[in-house]
PDB file of C-alpha atoms in Angstrom:
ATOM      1  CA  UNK A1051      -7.264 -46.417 -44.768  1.00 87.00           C
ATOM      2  CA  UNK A1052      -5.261 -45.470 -41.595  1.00 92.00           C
ATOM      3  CA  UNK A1053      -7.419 -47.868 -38.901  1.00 90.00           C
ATOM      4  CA  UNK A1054      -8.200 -44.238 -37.680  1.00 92.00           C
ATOM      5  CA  UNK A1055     -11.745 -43.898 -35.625  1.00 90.00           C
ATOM      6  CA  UNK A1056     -13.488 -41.917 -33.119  1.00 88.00           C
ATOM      7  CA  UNK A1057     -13.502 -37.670 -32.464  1.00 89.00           C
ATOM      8  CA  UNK A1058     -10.228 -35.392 -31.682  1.00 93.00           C
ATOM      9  CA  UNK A1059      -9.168 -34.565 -28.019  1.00 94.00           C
ATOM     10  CA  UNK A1060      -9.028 -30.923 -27.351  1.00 94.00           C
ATOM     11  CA  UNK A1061      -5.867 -29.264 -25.652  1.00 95.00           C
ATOM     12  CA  UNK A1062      -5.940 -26.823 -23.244  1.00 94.00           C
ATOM     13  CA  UNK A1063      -5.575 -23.765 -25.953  1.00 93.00           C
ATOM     14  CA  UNK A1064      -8.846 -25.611 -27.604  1.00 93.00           C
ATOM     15  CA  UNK A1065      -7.460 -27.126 -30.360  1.00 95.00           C
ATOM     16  CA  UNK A1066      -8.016 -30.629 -31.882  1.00 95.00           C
ATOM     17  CA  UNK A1067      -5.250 -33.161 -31.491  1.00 95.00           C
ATOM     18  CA  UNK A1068      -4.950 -35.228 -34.610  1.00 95.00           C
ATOM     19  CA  UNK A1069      -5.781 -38.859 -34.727  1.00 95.00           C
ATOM     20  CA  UNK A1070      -2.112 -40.633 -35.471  1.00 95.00           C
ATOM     21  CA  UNK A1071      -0.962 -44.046 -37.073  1.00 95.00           C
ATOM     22  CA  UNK A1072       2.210 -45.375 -38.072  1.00 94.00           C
ATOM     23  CA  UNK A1073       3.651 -42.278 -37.137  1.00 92.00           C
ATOM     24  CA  UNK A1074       1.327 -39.933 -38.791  1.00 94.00           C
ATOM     25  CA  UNK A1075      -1.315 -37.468 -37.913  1.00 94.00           C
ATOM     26  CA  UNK A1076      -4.110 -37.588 -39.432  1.00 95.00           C
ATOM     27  CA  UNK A1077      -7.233 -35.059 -39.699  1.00 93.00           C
ATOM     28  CA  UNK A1078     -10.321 -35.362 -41.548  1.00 90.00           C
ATOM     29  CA  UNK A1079     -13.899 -34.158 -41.697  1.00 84.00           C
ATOM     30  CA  UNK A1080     -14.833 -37.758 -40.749  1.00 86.00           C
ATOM     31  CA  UNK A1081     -13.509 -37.483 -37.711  1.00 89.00           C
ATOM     32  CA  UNK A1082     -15.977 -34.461 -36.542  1.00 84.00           C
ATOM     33  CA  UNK A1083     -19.542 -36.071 -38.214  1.00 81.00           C
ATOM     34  CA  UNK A1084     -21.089 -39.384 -37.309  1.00 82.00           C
ATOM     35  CA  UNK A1085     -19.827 -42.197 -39.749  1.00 79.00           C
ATOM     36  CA  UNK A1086     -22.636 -42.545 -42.210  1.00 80.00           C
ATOM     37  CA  UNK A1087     -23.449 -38.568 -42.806  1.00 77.00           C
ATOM     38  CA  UNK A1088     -22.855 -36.864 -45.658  1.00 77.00           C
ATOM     39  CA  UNK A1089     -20.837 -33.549 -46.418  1.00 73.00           C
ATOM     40  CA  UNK A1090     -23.441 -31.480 -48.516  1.00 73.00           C
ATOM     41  CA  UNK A1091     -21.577 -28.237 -47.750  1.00 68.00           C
ATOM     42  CA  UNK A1092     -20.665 -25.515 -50.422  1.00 68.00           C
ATOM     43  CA  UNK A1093     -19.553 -21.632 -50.079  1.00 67.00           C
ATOM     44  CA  UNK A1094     -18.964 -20.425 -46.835  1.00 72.00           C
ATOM     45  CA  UNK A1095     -19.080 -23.626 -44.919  1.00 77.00           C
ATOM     46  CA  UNK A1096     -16.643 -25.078 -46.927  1.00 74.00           C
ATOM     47  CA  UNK A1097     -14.044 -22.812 -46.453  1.00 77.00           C
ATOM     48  CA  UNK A1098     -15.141 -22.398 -42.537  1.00 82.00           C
ATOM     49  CA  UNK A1099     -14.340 -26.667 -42.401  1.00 82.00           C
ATOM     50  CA  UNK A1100     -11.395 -25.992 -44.463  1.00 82.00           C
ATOM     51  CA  UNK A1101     -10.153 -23.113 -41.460  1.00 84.00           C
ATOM     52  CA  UNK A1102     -11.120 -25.269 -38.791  1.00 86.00           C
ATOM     53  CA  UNK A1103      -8.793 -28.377 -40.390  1.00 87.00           C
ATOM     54  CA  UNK A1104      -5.889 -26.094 -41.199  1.00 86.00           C
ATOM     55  CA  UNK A1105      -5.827 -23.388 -38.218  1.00 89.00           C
ATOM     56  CA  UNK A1106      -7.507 -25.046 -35.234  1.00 93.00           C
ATOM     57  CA  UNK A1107      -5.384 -28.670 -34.591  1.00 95.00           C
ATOM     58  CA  UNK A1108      -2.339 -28.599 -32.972  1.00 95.00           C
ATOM     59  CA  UNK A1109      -0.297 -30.686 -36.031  1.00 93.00           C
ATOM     60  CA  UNK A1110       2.717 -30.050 -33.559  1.00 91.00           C
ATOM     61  CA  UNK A1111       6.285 -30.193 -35.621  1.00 89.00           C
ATOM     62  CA  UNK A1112       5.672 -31.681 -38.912  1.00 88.00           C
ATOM     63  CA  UNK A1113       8.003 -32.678 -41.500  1.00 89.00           C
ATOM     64  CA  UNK A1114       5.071 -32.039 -44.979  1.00 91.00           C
ATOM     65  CA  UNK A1115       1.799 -31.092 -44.175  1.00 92.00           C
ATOM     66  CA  UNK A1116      -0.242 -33.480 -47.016  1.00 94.00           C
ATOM     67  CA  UNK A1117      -3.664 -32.240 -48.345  1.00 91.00           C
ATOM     68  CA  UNK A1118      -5.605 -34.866 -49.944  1.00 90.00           C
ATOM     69  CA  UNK A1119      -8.385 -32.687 -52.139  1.00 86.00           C
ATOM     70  CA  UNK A1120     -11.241 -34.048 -54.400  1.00 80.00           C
ATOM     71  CA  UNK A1121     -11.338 -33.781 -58.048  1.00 81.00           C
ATOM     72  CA  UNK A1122     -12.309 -30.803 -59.692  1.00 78.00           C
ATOM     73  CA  UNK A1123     -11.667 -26.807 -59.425  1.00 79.00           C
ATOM     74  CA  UNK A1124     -14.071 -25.708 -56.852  1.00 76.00           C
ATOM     75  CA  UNK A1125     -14.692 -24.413 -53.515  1.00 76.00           C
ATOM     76  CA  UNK A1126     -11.987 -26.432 -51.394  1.00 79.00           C
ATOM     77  CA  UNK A1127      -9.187 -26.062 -53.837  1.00 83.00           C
ATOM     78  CA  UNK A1128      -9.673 -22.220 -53.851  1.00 82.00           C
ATOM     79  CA  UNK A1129      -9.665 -22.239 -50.118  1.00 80.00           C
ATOM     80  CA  UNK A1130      -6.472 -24.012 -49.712  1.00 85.00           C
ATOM     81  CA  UNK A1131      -4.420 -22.619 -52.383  1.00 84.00           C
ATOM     82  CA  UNK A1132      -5.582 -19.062 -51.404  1.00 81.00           C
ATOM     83  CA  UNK A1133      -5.420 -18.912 -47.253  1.00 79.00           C
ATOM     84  CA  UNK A1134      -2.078 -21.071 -46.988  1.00 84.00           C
ATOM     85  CA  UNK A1135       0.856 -20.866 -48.978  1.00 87.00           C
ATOM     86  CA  UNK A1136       1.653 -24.137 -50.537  1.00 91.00           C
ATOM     87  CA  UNK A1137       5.094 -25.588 -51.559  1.00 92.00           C
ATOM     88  CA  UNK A1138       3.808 -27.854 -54.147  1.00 94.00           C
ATOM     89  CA  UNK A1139       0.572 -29.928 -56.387  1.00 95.00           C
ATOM     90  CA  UNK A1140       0.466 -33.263 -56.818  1.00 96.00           C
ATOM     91  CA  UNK A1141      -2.148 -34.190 -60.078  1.00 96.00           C
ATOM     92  CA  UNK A1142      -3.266 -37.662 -59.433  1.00 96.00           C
ATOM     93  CA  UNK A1143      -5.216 -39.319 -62.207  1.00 96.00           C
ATOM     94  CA  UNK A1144      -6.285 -42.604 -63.873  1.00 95.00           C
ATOM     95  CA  UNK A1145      -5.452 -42.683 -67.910  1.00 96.00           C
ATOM     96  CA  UNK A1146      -9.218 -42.746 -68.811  1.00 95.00           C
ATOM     97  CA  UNK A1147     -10.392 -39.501 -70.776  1.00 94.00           C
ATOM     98  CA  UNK A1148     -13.247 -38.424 -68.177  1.00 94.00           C
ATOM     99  CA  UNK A1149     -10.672 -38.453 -65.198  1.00 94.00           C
ATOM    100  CA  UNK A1150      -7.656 -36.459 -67.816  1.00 96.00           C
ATOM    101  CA  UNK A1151     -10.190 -33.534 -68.057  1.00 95.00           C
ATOM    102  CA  UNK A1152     -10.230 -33.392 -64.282  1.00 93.00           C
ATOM    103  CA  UNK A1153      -6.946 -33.296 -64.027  1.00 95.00           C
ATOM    104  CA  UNK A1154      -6.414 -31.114 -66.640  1.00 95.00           C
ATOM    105  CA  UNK A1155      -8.770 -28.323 -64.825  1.00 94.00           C
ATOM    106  CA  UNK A1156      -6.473 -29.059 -61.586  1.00 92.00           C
ATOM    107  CA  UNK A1157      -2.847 -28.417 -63.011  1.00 94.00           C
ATOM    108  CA  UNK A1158      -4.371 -25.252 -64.637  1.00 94.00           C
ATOM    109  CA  UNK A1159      -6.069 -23.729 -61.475  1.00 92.00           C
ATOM    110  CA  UNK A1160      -3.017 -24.306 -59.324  1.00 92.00           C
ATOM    111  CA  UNK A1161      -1.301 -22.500 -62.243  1.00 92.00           C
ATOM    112  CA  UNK A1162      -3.252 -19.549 -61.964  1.00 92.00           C
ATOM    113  CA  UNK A1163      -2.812 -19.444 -58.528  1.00 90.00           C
ATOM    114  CA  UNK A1164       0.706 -19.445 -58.759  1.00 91.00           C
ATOM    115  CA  UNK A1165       0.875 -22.768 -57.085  1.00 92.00           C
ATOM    116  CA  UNK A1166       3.406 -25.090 -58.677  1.00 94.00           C
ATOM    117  CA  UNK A1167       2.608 -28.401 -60.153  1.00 95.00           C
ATOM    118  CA  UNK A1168       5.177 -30.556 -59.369  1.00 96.00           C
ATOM    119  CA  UNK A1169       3.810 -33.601 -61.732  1.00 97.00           C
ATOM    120  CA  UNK A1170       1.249 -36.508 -62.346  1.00 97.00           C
ATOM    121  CA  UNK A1171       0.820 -39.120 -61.136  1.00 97.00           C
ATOM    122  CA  UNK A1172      -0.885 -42.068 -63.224  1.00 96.00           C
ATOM    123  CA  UNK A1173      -3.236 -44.439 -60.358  1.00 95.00           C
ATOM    124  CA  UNK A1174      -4.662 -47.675 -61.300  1.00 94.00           C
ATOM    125  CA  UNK A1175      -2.271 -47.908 -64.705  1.00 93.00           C
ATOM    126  CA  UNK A1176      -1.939 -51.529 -65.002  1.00 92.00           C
ATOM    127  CA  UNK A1177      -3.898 -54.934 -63.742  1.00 91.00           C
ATOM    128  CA  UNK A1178      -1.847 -57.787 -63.852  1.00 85.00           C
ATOM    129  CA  UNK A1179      -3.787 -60.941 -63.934  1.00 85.00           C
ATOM    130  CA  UNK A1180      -2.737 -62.852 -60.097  1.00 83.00           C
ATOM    131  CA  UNK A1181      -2.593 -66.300 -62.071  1.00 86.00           C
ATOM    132  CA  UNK A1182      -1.409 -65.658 -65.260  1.00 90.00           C
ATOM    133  CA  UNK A1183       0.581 -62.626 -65.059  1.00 84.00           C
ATOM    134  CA  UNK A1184      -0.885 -61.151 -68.161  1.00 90.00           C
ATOM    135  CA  UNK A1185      -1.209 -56.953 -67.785  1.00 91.00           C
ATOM    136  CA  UNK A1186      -4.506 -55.667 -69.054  1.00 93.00           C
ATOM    137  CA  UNK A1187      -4.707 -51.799 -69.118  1.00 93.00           C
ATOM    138  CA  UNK A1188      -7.982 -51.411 -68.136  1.00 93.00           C
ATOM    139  CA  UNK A1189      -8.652 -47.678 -68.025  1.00 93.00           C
ATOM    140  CA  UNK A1190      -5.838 -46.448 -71.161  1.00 90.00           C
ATOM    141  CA  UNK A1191      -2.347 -46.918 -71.352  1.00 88.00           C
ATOM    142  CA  UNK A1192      -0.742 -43.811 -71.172  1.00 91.00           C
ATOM    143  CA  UNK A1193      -3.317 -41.105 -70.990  1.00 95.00           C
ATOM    144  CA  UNK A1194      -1.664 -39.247 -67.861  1.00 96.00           C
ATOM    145  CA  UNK A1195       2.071 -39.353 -69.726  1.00 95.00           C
ATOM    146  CA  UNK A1196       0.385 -37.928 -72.482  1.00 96.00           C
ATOM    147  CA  UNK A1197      -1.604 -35.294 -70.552  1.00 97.00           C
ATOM    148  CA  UNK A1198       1.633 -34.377 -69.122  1.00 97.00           C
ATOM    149  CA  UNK A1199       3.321 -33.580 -72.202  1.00 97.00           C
ATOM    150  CA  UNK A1200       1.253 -31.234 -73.209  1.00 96.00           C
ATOM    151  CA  UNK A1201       1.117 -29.529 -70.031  1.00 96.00           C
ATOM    152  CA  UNK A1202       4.992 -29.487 -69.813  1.00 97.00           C
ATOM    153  CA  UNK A1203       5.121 -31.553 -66.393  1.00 97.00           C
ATOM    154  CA  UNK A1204       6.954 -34.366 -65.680  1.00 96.00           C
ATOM    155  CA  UNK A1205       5.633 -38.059 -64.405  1.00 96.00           C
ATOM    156  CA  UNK A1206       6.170 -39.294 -61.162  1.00 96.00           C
ATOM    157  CA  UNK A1207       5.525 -42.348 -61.493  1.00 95.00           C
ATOM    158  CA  UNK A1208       2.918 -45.396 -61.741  1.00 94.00           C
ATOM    159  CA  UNK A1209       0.802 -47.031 -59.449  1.00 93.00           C
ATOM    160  CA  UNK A1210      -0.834 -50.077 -60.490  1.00 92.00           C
ATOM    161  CA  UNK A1211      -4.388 -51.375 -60.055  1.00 92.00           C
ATOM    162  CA  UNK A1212      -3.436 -54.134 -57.726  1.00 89.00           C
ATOM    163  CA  UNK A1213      -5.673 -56.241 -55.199  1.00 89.00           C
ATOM    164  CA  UNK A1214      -3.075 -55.892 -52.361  1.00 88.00           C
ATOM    165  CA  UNK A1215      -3.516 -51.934 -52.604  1.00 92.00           C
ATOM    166  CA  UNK A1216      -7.437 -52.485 -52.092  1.00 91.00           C
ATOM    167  CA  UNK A1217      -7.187 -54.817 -49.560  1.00 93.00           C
ATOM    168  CA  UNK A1218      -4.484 -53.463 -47.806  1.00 93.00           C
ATOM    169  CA  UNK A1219      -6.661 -49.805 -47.619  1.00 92.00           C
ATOM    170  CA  UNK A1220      -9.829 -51.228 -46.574  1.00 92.00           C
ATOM    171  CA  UNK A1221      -8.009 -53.006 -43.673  1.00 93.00           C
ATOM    172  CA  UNK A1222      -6.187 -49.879 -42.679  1.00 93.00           C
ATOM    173  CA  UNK A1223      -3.154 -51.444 -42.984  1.00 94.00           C
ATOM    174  CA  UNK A1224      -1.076 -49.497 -46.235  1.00 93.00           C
ATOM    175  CA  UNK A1225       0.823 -51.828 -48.508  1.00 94.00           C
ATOM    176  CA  UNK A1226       4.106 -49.634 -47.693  1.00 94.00           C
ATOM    177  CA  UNK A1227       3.730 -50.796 -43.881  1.00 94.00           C
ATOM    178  CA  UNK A1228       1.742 -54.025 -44.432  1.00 94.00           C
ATOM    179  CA  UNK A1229       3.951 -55.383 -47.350  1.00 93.00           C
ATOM    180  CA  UNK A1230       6.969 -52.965 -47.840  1.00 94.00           C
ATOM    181  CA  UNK A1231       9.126 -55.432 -50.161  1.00 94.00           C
ATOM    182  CA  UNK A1232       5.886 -56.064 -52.509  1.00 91.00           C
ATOM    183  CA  UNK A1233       6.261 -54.546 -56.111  1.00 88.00           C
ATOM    184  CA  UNK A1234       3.259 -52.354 -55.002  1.00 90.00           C
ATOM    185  CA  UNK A1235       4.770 -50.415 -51.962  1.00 93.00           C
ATOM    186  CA  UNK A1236       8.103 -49.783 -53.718  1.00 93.00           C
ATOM    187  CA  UNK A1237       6.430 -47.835 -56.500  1.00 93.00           C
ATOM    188  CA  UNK A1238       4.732 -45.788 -53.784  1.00 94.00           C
ATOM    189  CA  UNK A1239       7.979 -45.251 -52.088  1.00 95.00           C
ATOM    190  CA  UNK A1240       9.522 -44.599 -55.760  1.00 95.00           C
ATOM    191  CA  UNK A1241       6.998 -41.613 -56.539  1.00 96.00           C
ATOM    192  CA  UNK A1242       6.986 -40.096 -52.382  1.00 95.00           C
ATOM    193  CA  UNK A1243      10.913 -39.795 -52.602  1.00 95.00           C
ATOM    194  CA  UNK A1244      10.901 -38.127 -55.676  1.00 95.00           C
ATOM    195  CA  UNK A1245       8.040 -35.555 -54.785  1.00 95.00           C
ATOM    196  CA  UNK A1246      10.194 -34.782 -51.749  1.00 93.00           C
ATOM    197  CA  UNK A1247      12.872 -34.372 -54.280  1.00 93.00           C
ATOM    198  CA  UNK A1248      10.976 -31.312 -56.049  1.00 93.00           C
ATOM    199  CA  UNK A1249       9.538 -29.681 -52.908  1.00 90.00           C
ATOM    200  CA  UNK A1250      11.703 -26.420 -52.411  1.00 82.00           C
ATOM    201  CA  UNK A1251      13.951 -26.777 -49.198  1.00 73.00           C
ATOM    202  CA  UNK A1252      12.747 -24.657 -46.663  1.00 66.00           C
ATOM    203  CA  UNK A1253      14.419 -21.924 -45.007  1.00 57.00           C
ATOM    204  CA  UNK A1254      16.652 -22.936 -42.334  1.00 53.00           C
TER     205      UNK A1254
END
């Protein structure tokens, strides 16, 4: 989604230099394993990748330090939220019922780790038909807004199921650089200004 490719550079201290795009650096596990292998990795060589990612790259000054994590409660989430100390979580989540549990399980581990959840997000909440403009709400209308009252968090805002988005992602190209003025990039904008707006302000 980045037009990233191809394995990290070392320094001279022996750490990985990340991969960088439109400004930002960029590490992933895909960068380290040949293209078409899987990750089959639990336990102990989980949280050894998870090390490696966080501790061994020279990220150099950095304004946020985003981690993107699968769904679910397991082995990487307890890695990250327990060996680095984390200013804030970010619940992403379509409306549908089978992703809400997910998400559910998220907000509540991060609260029990004393993370805090700074709100949902609701992906993929709206198609609107390119020809005729009519919006179909394919996977629920407001399941995350809902979810979110009950946990007591707040929304951050929408992002809608949109071809640009896809297109824009497989080409590596992001809609916010690709087409910044398109209704699509301005409600990514919308939602990254205002989770800056709840992270804590660091001490100076």
């Amino acid at each position: 989604m980045m037009n990233l490719k191809g394995n990290p550079e070392l320094t001279p201290k022996n750490l990985m230099r990340p991969l960088k795009n439109y400004g930002i650096a960029c590490m992933s596990m895909g960068f380290l394993i040949e293209e078409t292998a899987p990750v089959v990795w639990r336990g102990l060589m989980v949280m050894s990748a998870v090390e490696k990612l966080l501790r061994q790259v020279d990220w150099g000054q950095l304004d946020y330090l985003v981690i993107d994590m699968p769904p679910g409660t397991g082995d990487v989430q307890l890695s990250v939220s327990q060996n680095i100390p984390i200013a804030g979580a970010v619940i992403i989540s379509t409306p549908q019922d089978v992703a809400l549990l997910d998400a559910r399980k998220g907000a509540e581990m991060f609260r029990k780790v004393h993370v805090p959840v700074l709100g949902l997000i609701q992906n993929m909440s709206v198609f609107q038909c390119p020809k005729c403009k009519h919006e179909t709400h394919i996977f629920g209308a407001d399941g995350v807004r809902d979810l979110a009252k009950t946990l007591g968090l707040d929304i951050l805002g929408d992002i809608p199921l949109h071809v640009n988005i896809r297109e824009t992602c497989d080409s590596g190209q992001p809609v916010v650089i690709s087409q910044p003025q398109s209704d699509a990039a301005k409600a990514y904008l919308k939602i990254a200004k205002e989770i800056v707006r709840r992270l804590p302000v660091p001490p100076a």
